[in-house]
Amino acid sequence: MTNNGITRRALFAGGLGIAATGLLASCSTVTRSTDVKAINKAVALPDYVPWTGGPEPVLPKTSALMPSAFRRIPDRLVPTARKPGDGSTVHGSVPTNSPVPPTKGSNPYWQGLDERMGIDLDLTITPNADFGNKFATQVAGDTLGDVFTVFGSFPYLPQFLEAKAQNLTEHLSGSGVRDFPYLANLPTASWRGTVFSGGIYAVPVPRGPLTSQVLYRRQDLFEGLGVDPSFSSLDEFVQLCREVSDPHANRWALASVPTSILAPMLDLPNQWEHSGGTLTHMYELDAYQDLLDVSRRLIAEDLVHPDSITAYNGKVWLVQGSALMLSDTYSAIPGIVQQATPGSGFDLTTAPFVGPSGAKAKPWLGDPNNAITALAAAPDDRVRTLLEVLDWCASPFGTEAWMYRKFGIEGRDYEMQDGSPTLTKTGNSETALGEFPLQYFTECPLPLFYSGRPGMTDTVYESLASWLDDGLPNPTYGLYSPTNSTKGPAVGTYATNAINDILLGRAPVSSWKGVVRDWRRRGGDAMRAEYEEALQARAGS
């Protein structure tokens, strides 16, 4: 909870730390790892130029952060103006959350990507569970390729990028990005995560507000039990959980303790609270101890799935009905509904956010990027060609390129059913469940579109519209703290272990004050000071 990103990013903390240290030892051109102001120096970010060449969203943009909403594929797709590539081979290193797709020789969809992009796309695709070790090996062997995905939490990230990645500032800063209209369509908040040492060293892999957590409900199961799932206070929420939980029937209210949902009820900041140039971590606030207390009670009363801490599998439990509510990101919806049995009556809704004592909720806004993508240092014409390729990868909803990336070849990878593209068994394999890892080069701002489930667009839109302008971002996103980089994983593990001890009843809630003192001594205070210095360095960016 100290700006370490999602769990899979922590994979880099081990092997890559050793590789990066060795790589940088002989490099005298990189910024010193302890020079916080230099590492966090600001730069003119790329202009934001929203793309206006596609279909009109079916619902109004109630917030600058609101994704464009669509219920169906437009009748006319915007054609791709030209092939971005020059016929050369582009080597890339990417992770995947989906099954690894068939290799190009037996994958007509991949062959079609080559044709449309004008390149020979050579990808090293690694499952997320193995990506950290694979990346470390590639760093050590200098085999990352032309384009490589980088997650944001491993030691010496700015120094690594300075040493091995192309500085893209002259191509993308300010009006420069206008040469790449789809990259110019990426939000400013996403570009902030690509800036190190006064330069733009990567392209975002954006996710926008869909990385934020929401509370999903099995509306059909609540109705079957005759229970209204609404609540307007913390006490009502706990009572609702009691009403529907029945361990003897293999049914629990919650897949896990929904920290991101409880936090707004207690008015907790998103990791850090920034006021008057000073940062206070949520761990240090009395309300966090209240959060631990209610979380412990939820587990002690058997209202949370018993495997939530040791063997978590929340999406499956929600679909199976052993958990009636699940806290997960908005971007998890496709994976959830894909597991539901057709015709089963599966009905997914979202719970409204609730603030403290009737006040308006201020939910946590998720980080704007999933990852960033760097380019290997290369001559200027090669860099521009690669940026053209990435621009194609960012082509938005409503374009032929977007449609092909997501669904592939009609009649082979997908069939049109009631006006919606539906992946076939072959398509699920060849396109990696519609998430071919080319999406980790970069991606367009994610739209609200759920093929075959037009009502889900309205469900998500209404949920987001209720809170987006009140959402709390993590004020340290995109900033670099040397202490967090080198000690953050260990400090985070220490805090997580202490939290689990309290939740499982192995330690009293009152022990938390001692944990916070230790957390500060182990690195929390140093991280605070460095982030405060970084905020000053980035002021006005």
PDB file of C-alpha atoms in Angstrom, residues 149-388:
ATOM      1  CA  THR A 149       6.435  -3.602 -21.355  1.00  0.00           C
ATOM      2  CA  VAL A 150       7.644  -2.273 -18.007  1.00  0.00           C
ATOM      3  CA  PHE A 151       5.702  -2.469 -14.742  1.00  0.00           C
ATOM      4  CA  GLY A 152       6.302   0.415 -12.419  1.00  0.00           C
ATOM      5  CA  SER A 153       7.650  -0.975  -9.161  1.00  0.00           C
ATOM      6  CA  PHE A 154      11.126  -2.393  -9.210  1.00  0.00           C
ATOM      7  CA  PRO A 155      14.487  -1.013  -8.069  1.00  0.00           C
ATOM      8  CA  TYR A 156      16.139   1.758 -10.059  1.00  0.00           C
ATOM      9  CA  LEU A 157      13.389   2.144 -12.665  1.00  0.00           C
ATOM     10  CA  PRO A 158      14.412   5.688 -13.772  1.00  0.00           C
ATOM     11  CA  GLN A 159      18.072   4.717 -14.003  1.00  0.00           C
ATOM     12  CA  PHE A 160      17.185   1.571 -15.948  1.00  0.00           C
ATOM     13  CA  LEU A 161      15.124   3.558 -18.450  1.00  0.00           C
ATOM     14  CA  GLU A 162      17.829   6.204 -18.831  1.00  0.00           C
ATOM     15  CA  ALA A 163      20.386   3.495 -19.526  1.00  0.00           C
ATOM     16  CA  LYS A 164      18.399   1.246 -21.857  1.00  0.00           C
ATOM     17  CA  ALA A 165      15.354   3.077 -23.244  1.00  0.00           C
ATOM     18  CA  GLN A 166      14.924   5.807 -25.837  1.00  0.00           C
ATOM     19  CA  ASN A 167      14.209   9.296 -24.521  1.00  0.00           C
ATOM     20  CA  LEU A 168      11.010  10.157 -26.427  1.00  0.00           C
ATOM     21  CA  THR A 169      10.706  13.773 -25.304  1.00  0.00           C
ATOM     22  CA  GLU A 170      11.555  15.386 -28.649  1.00  0.00           C
ATOM     23  CA  HIS A 171       8.966  13.194 -30.390  1.00  0.00           C
ATOM     24  CA  LEU A 172       6.094  13.372 -27.903  1.00  0.00           C
ATOM     25  CA  SER A 173       6.426  16.421 -25.639  1.00  0.00           C
ATOM     26  CA  GLY A 174       3.937  19.231 -26.216  1.00  0.00           C
ATOM     27  CA  SER A 175       2.741  19.456 -29.808  1.00  0.00           C
ATOM     28  CA  GLY A 176       5.149  16.739 -30.951  1.00  0.00           C
ATOM     29  CA  VAL A 177       2.602  14.057 -30.101  1.00  0.00           C
ATOM     30  CA  ARG A 178       0.212  15.522 -32.673  1.00  0.00           C
ATOM     31  CA  ASP A 179       2.137  13.603 -35.336  1.00  0.00           C
ATOM     32  CA  PHE A 180       0.598  10.520 -33.711  1.00  0.00           C
ATOM     33  CA  PRO A 181      -3.118  11.349 -33.372  1.00  0.00           C
ATOM     34  CA  TYR A 182      -4.126   8.201 -31.487  1.00  0.00           C
ATOM     35  CA  LEU A 183      -1.317   8.650 -28.953  1.00  0.00           C
ATOM     36  CA  ALA A 184      -2.437  12.269 -28.590  1.00  0.00           C
ATOM     37  CA  ASN A 185      -5.839  10.839 -27.589  1.00  0.00           C
ATOM     38  CA  LEU A 186      -4.301   9.304 -24.434  1.00  0.00           C
ATOM     39  CA  PRO A 187      -5.165  11.250 -21.251  1.00  0.00           C
ATOM     40  CA  THR A 188      -2.659  13.546 -19.591  1.00  0.00           C
ATOM     41  CA  ALA A 189      -2.864  11.592 -16.315  1.00  0.00           C
ATOM     42  CA  SER A 190      -1.515   8.519 -18.097  1.00  0.00           C
ATOM     43  CA  TRP A 191       1.480  10.385 -19.511  1.00  0.00           C
ATOM     44  CA  ARG A 192       2.510  11.457 -15.995  1.00  0.00           C
ATOM     45  CA  GLY A 193       3.479   7.844 -15.341  1.00  0.00           C
ATOM     46  CA  THR A 194       6.056   7.916 -18.171  1.00  0.00           C
ATOM     47  CA  VAL A 195       8.165  10.868 -16.969  1.00  0.00           C
ATOM     48  CA  PHE A 196      11.527  10.335 -15.302  1.00  0.00           C
ATOM     49  CA  SER A 197      14.553  12.619 -14.943  1.00  0.00           C
ATOM     50  CA  GLY A 198      12.976  15.409 -16.958  1.00  0.00           C
ATOM     51  CA  GLY A 199      12.171  13.224 -19.947  1.00  0.00           C
ATOM     52  CA  ILE A 200       9.407  11.078 -21.444  1.00  0.00           C
ATOM     53  CA  TYR A 201      10.820   7.560 -21.447  1.00  0.00           C
ATOM     54  CA  ALA A 202       7.785   5.471 -22.337  1.00  0.00           C
ATOM     55  CA  VAL A 203       4.263   5.338 -23.735  1.00  0.00           C
ATOM     56  CA  PRO A 204       1.357   4.578 -21.381  1.00  0.00           C
ATOM     57  CA  VAL A 205      -0.675   1.386 -21.332  1.00  0.00           C
ATOM     58  CA  PRO A 206      -3.789   3.245 -20.148  1.00  0.00           C
ATOM     59  CA  ARG A 207      -6.736   1.911 -18.191  1.00  0.00           C
ATOM     60  CA  GLY A 208      -8.189   5.161 -16.832  1.00  0.00           C
ATOM     61  CA  PRO A 209     -10.832   5.059 -14.095  1.00  0.00           C
ATOM     62  CA  LEU A 210     -11.661   1.435 -14.918  1.00  0.00           C
ATOM     63  CA  THR A 211      -8.765   0.429 -12.636  1.00  0.00           C
ATOM     64  CA  SER A 212     -10.871   1.711  -9.730  1.00  0.00           C
ATOM     65  CA  GLN A 213     -12.521  -0.825  -7.445  1.00  0.00           C
ATOM     66  CA  VAL A 214     -16.289  -1.250  -7.219  1.00  0.00           C
ATOM     67  CA  LEU A 215     -18.487  -3.668  -5.260  1.00  0.00           C
ATOM     68  CA  TYR A 216     -20.176  -6.210  -7.557  1.00  0.00           C
ATOM     69  CA  ARG A 217     -23.402  -7.903  -6.479  1.00  0.00           C
ATOM     70  CA  ARG A 218     -25.146 -11.062  -7.664  1.00  0.00           C
ATOM     71  CA  GLN A 219     -28.499  -9.350  -8.029  1.00  0.00           C
ATOM     72  CA  ASP A 220     -30.216 -12.588  -9.058  1.00  0.00           C
ATOM     73  CA  LEU A 221     -29.087 -14.371  -5.870  1.00  0.00           C
ATOM     74  CA  PHE A 222     -30.133 -11.478  -3.639  1.00  0.00           C
ATOM     75  CA  GLU A 223     -33.569 -11.572  -5.257  1.00  0.00           C
ATOM     76  CA  GLY A 224     -33.730 -15.336  -4.798  1.00  0.00           C
ATOM     77  CA  LEU A 225     -33.125 -14.836  -1.085  1.00  0.00           C
ATOM     78  CA  GLY A 226     -35.664 -12.036  -0.935  1.00  0.00           C
ATOM     79  CA  VAL A 227     -33.048  -9.584   0.346  1.00  0.00           C
ATOM     80  CA  ASP A 228     -32.664  -5.969  -0.742  1.00  0.00           C
ATOM     81  CA  PRO A 229     -28.882  -5.480  -1.285  1.00  0.00           C
ATOM     82  CA  SER A 230     -28.925  -1.715  -0.723  1.00  0.00           C
ATOM     83  CA  PHE A 231     -27.255  -0.017   2.254  1.00  0.00           C
ATOM     84  CA  SER A 232     -26.580   3.592   3.233  1.00  0.00           C
ATOM     85  CA  SER A 233     -24.121   3.265   6.124  1.00  0.00           C
ATOM     86  CA  LEU A 234     -21.352   1.057   7.424  1.00  0.00           C
ATOM     87  CA  ASP A 235     -23.634  -0.502  10.024  1.00  0.00           C
ATOM     88  CA  GLU A 236     -26.253  -1.308   7.375  1.00  0.00           C
ATOM     89  CA  PHE A 237     -23.578  -2.888   5.199  1.00  0.00           C
ATOM     90  CA  VAL A 238     -22.415  -5.177   8.013  1.00  0.00           C
ATOM     91  CA  GLN A 239     -26.020  -6.119   8.774  1.00  0.00           C
ATOM     92  CA  LEU A 240     -26.625  -6.941   5.099  1.00  0.00           C
ATOM     93  CA  CYS A 241     -23.608  -9.257   5.163  1.00  0.00           C
ATOM     94  CA  ARG A 242     -25.014 -11.016   8.226  1.00  0.00           C
ATOM     95  CA  GLU A 243     -28.404 -11.428   6.579  1.00  0.00           C
ATOM     96  CA  VAL A 244     -27.166 -13.305   3.503  1.00  0.00           C
ATOM     97  CA  SER A 245     -24.210 -15.308   4.862  1.00  0.00           C
ATOM     98  CA  ASP A 246     -24.785 -19.014   5.564  1.00  0.00           C
ATOM     99  CA  PRO A 247     -21.559 -21.035   5.752  1.00  0.00           C
ATOM    100  CA  HIS A 248     -23.552 -24.274   6.092  1.00  0.00           C
ATOM    101  CA  ALA A 249     -25.002 -23.542   2.652  1.00  0.00           C
ATOM    102  CA  ASN A 250     -21.528 -22.656   1.283  1.00  0.00           C
ATOM    103  CA  ARG A 251     -22.564 -19.008   0.971  1.00  0.00           C
ATOM    104  CA  TRP A 252     -20.737 -15.931   2.204  1.00  0.00           C
ATOM    105  CA  ALA A 253     -21.587 -12.293   1.694  1.00  0.00           C
ATOM    106  CA  LEU A 254     -18.081 -11.289   0.593  1.00  0.00           C
ATOM    107  CA  ALA A 255     -15.327 -12.841  -1.487  1.00  0.00           C
ATOM    108  CA  SER A 256     -12.790 -10.832   0.534  1.00  0.00           C
ATOM    109  CA  VAL A 257     -12.673  -7.833   2.840  1.00  0.00           C
ATOM    110  CA  PRO A 258     -13.568  -4.958   0.458  1.00  0.00           C
ATOM    111  CA  THR A 259     -10.996  -2.443   1.680  1.00  0.00           C
ATOM    112  CA  SER A 260     -11.522  -0.005  -1.205  1.00  0.00           C
ATOM    113  CA  ILE A 261     -15.271   0.006  -0.520  1.00  0.00           C
ATOM    114  CA  LEU A 262     -14.996   0.388   3.255  1.00  0.00           C
ATOM    115  CA  ALA A 263     -12.382   3.165   3.030  1.00  0.00           C
ATOM    116  CA  PRO A 264     -14.772   5.860   1.671  1.00  0.00           C
ATOM    117  CA  MET A 265     -17.208   5.035   4.489  1.00  0.00           C
ATOM    118  CA  LEU A 266     -14.425   5.968   6.911  1.00  0.00           C
ATOM    119  CA  ASP A 267     -13.145   8.966   4.910  1.00  0.00           C
ATOM    120  CA  LEU A 268      -9.711   7.422   4.362  1.00  0.00           C
ATOM    121  CA  PRO A 269      -7.324   8.871   1.743  1.00  0.00           C
ATOM    122  CA  ASN A 270      -6.092   6.880  -1.229  1.00  0.00           C
ATOM    123  CA  GLN A 271      -2.795   5.677   0.310  1.00  0.00           C
ATOM    124  CA  TRP A 272      -1.468   9.199   1.017  1.00  0.00           C
ATOM    125  CA  GLU A 273      -3.253  12.409   1.999  1.00  0.00           C
ATOM    126  CA  HIS A 274      -1.626  15.543   0.566  1.00  0.00           C
ATOM    127  CA  SER A 275      -2.306  18.832   2.315  1.00  0.00           C
ATOM    128  CA  GLY A 276      -0.203  21.977   2.391  1.00  0.00           C
ATOM    129  CA  GLY A 277       2.817  20.215   0.903  1.00  0.00           C
ATOM    130  CA  THR A 278       2.740  17.519   3.611  1.00  0.00           C
ATOM    131  CA  LEU A 279       1.872  13.846   3.167  1.00  0.00           C
ATOM    132  CA  THR A 280       0.162  11.642   5.727  1.00  0.00           C
ATOM    133  CA  HIS A 281      -0.222   7.931   5.059  1.00  0.00           C
ATOM    134  CA  MET A 282      -3.580   6.312   5.698  1.00  0.00           C
ATOM    135  CA  TYR A 283      -1.858   3.902   8.115  1.00  0.00           C
ATOM    136  CA  GLU A 284      -1.219   6.847  10.439  1.00  0.00           C
ATOM    137  CA  LEU A 285      -4.867   7.892  10.743  1.00  0.00           C
ATOM    138  CA  ASP A 286      -7.216   6.706  13.501  1.00  0.00           C
ATOM    139  CA  ALA A 287      -9.754   5.818  10.821  1.00  0.00           C
ATOM    140  CA  TYR A 288      -7.416   3.104   9.517  1.00  0.00           C
ATOM    141  CA  GLN A 289      -7.584   1.389  12.882  1.00  0.00           C
ATOM    142  CA  ASP A 290     -11.380   1.596  12.561  1.00  0.00           C
ATOM    143  CA  LEU A 291     -11.032  -0.062   9.136  1.00  0.00           C
ATOM    144  CA  LEU A 292      -9.029  -2.896  10.679  1.00  0.00           C
ATOM    145  CA  ASP A 293     -11.629  -3.317  13.402  1.00  0.00           C
ATOM    146  CA  VAL A 294     -14.587  -3.659  11.040  1.00  0.00           C
ATOM    147  CA  SER A 295     -12.568  -5.902   8.707  1.00  0.00           C
ATOM    148  CA  ARG A 296     -11.666  -8.196  11.611  1.00  0.00           C
ATOM    149  CA  ARG A 297     -15.330  -8.394  12.643  1.00  0.00           C
ATOM    150  CA  LEU A 298     -16.422  -9.324   9.117  1.00  0.00           C
ATOM    151  CA  ILE A 299     -13.994 -12.263   9.146  1.00  0.00           C
ATOM    152  CA  ALA A 300     -14.674 -13.269  12.757  1.00  0.00           C
ATOM    153  CA  GLU A 301     -18.418 -13.418  12.080  1.00  0.00           C
ATOM    154  CA  ASP A 302     -17.871 -15.695   9.066  1.00  0.00           C
ATOM    155  CA  LEU A 303     -19.162 -13.130   6.575  1.00  0.00           C
ATOM    156  CA  VAL A 304     -16.106 -13.417   4.285  1.00  0.00           C
ATOM    157  CA  HIS A 305     -15.137 -16.486   2.262  1.00  0.00           C
ATOM    158  CA  PRO A 306     -12.787 -18.515   4.506  1.00  0.00           C
ATOM    159  CA  ASP A 307     -10.121 -18.844   1.789  1.00  0.00           C
ATOM    160  CA  SER A 308      -9.990 -15.119   1.037  1.00  0.00           C
ATOM    161  CA  ILE A 309      -6.518 -14.602   2.504  1.00  0.00           C
ATOM    162  CA  THR A 310      -4.820 -17.934   1.820  1.00  0.00           C
ATOM    163  CA  ALA A 311      -6.305 -19.079  -1.529  1.00  0.00           C
ATOM    164  CA  TYR A 312      -8.223 -16.199  -3.079  1.00  0.00           C
ATOM    165  CA  ASN A 313     -10.363 -16.923  -6.155  1.00  0.00           C
ATOM    166  CA  GLY A 314     -13.006 -14.222  -5.922  1.00  0.00           C
ATOM    167  CA  LYS A 315     -14.315 -14.129  -9.494  1.00  0.00           C
ATOM    168  CA  VAL A 316     -14.984 -17.858  -9.459  1.00  0.00           C
ATOM    169  CA  TRP A 317     -16.722 -17.654  -6.074  1.00  0.00           C
ATOM    170  CA  LEU A 318     -18.956 -14.838  -7.320  1.00  0.00           C
ATOM    171  CA  VAL A 319     -19.939 -16.748 -10.465  1.00  0.00           C
ATOM    172  CA  GLN A 320     -20.494 -19.976  -8.523  1.00  0.00           C
ATOM    173  CA  GLY A 321     -22.594 -18.147  -5.941  1.00  0.00           C
ATOM    174  CA  SER A 322     -20.467 -18.952  -2.902  1.00  0.00           C
ATOM    175  CA  ALA A 323     -19.826 -15.197  -2.597  1.00  0.00           C
ATOM    176  CA  LEU A 324     -22.633 -12.726  -3.216  1.00  0.00           C
ATOM    177  CA  MET A 325     -20.433  -9.624  -3.400  1.00  0.00           C
ATOM    178  CA  LEU A 326     -16.974  -9.040  -4.845  1.00  0.00           C
ATOM    179  CA  SER A 327     -14.717  -5.987  -4.723  1.00  0.00           C
ATOM    180  CA  ASP A 328     -12.773  -5.781  -7.977  1.00  0.00           C
ATOM    181  CA  THR A 329     -11.908  -3.302 -10.715  1.00  0.00           C
ATOM    182  CA  TYR A 330     -14.379  -2.117 -13.328  1.00  0.00           C
ATOM    183  CA  SER A 331     -12.080  -3.661 -15.926  1.00  0.00           C
ATOM    184  CA  ALA A 332     -12.784  -7.109 -14.426  1.00  0.00           C
ATOM    185  CA  ILE A 333     -16.305  -7.201 -15.892  1.00  0.00           C
ATOM    186  CA  PRO A 334     -15.500  -9.031 -19.163  1.00  0.00           C
ATOM    187  CA  GLY A 335     -13.666 -11.778 -17.270  1.00  0.00           C
ATOM    188  CA  ILE A 336     -16.532 -12.147 -14.804  1.00  0.00           C
ATOM    189  CA  VAL A 337     -19.392 -12.313 -17.287  1.00  0.00           C
ATOM    190  CA  GLN A 338     -17.416 -14.617 -19.572  1.00  0.00           C
ATOM    191  CA  GLN A 339     -17.472 -17.268 -16.832  1.00  0.00           C
ATOM    192  CA  ALA A 340     -21.239 -17.048 -16.308  1.00  0.00           C
ATOM    193  CA  THR A 341     -23.322 -19.877 -17.760  1.00  0.00           C
ATOM    194  CA  PRO A 342     -25.600 -18.587 -20.559  1.00  0.00           C
ATOM    195  CA  GLY A 343     -29.261 -18.731 -19.577  1.00  0.00           C
ATOM    196  CA  SER A 344     -28.454 -19.127 -15.876  1.00  0.00           C
ATOM    197  CA  GLY A 345     -30.105 -15.834 -14.933  1.00  0.00           C
ATOM    198  CA  PHE A 346     -26.745 -14.395 -13.880  1.00  0.00           C
ATOM    199  CA  ASP A 347     -27.370 -10.715 -13.142  1.00  0.00           C
ATOM    200  CA  LEU A 348     -24.441  -8.503 -12.160  1.00  0.00           C
ATOM    201  CA  THR A 349     -25.007  -5.078 -10.596  1.00  0.00           C
ATOM    202  CA  THR A 350     -22.808  -2.642  -8.686  1.00  0.00           C
ATOM    203  CA  ALA A 351     -23.378  -1.193  -5.226  1.00  0.00           C
ATOM    204  CA  PRO A 352     -23.388   2.586  -4.748  1.00  0.00           C
ATOM    205  CA  PHE A 353     -20.491   4.086  -2.827  1.00  0.00           C
ATOM    206  CA  VAL A 354     -21.335   5.326   0.669  1.00  0.00           C
ATOM    207  CA  GLY A 355     -19.577   8.107   2.541  1.00  0.00           C
ATOM    208  CA  PRO A 356     -19.111   8.596   6.284  1.00  0.00           C
ATOM    209  CA  SER A 357     -22.217   9.519   8.322  1.00  0.00           C
ATOM    210  CA  GLY A 358     -24.280  10.374   5.271  1.00  0.00           C
ATOM    211  CA  ALA A 359     -21.606  12.591   3.680  1.00  0.00           C
ATOM    212  CA  LYS A 360     -20.801  12.241  -0.009  1.00  0.00           C
ATOM    213  CA  ALA A 361     -18.462   9.357  -0.756  1.00  0.00           C
ATOM    214  CA  LYS A 362     -14.946   9.989  -2.061  1.00  0.00           C
ATOM    215  CA  PRO A 363     -13.968   6.630  -3.564  1.00  0.00           C
ATOM    216  CA  TRP A 364     -10.399   5.747  -4.433  1.00  0.00           C
ATOM    217  CA  LEU A 365      -9.544   6.491  -8.048  1.00  0.00           C
ATOM    218  CA  GLY A 366      -7.412   3.732  -9.543  1.00  0.00           C
ATOM    219  CA  ASP A 367      -4.028   4.464 -11.087  1.00  0.00           C
ATOM    220  CA  PRO A 368      -4.460   5.570 -14.725  1.00  0.00           C
ATOM    221  CA  ASN A 369      -2.074   3.001 -16.255  1.00  0.00           C
ATOM    222  CA  ASN A 370      -1.667  -0.741 -16.187  1.00  0.00           C
ATOM    223  CA  ALA A 371       1.982  -0.441 -17.218  1.00  0.00           C
ATOM    224  CA  ILE A 372       4.234   1.593 -19.496  1.00  0.00           C
ATOM    225  CA  THR A 373       6.018   0.612 -22.694  1.00  0.00           C
ATOM    226  CA  ALA A 374       9.583   1.622 -23.527  1.00  0.00           C
ATOM    227  CA  LEU A 375      11.475   1.595 -26.816  1.00  0.00           C
ATOM    228  CA  ALA A 376      15.071   0.488 -27.173  1.00  0.00           C
ATOM    229  CA  ALA A 377      17.489   3.282 -28.022  1.00  0.00           C
ATOM    230  CA  ALA A 378      17.605   3.561 -31.820  1.00  0.00           C
ATOM    231  CA  PRO A 379      18.199   6.026 -34.697  1.00  0.00           C
ATOM    232  CA  ASP A 380      15.542   8.693 -35.142  1.00  0.00           C
ATOM    233  CA  ASP A 381      13.840   7.138 -38.187  1.00  0.00           C
ATOM    234  CA  ARG A 382      13.529   3.793 -36.396  1.00  0.00           C
ATOM    235  CA  VAL A 383      12.067   5.456 -33.309  1.00  0.00           C
ATOM    236  CA  ARG A 384       9.452   7.232 -35.418  1.00  0.00           C
ATOM    237  CA  THR A 385       8.500   3.991 -37.155  1.00  0.00           C
ATOM    238  CA  LEU A 386       7.998   2.286 -33.794  1.00  0.00           C
ATOM    239  CA  LEU A 387       5.914   5.220 -32.570  1.00  0.00           C
ATOM    240  CA  GLU A 388       3.763   4.896 -35.690  1.00  0.00           C
TER     241      GLU A 388
END
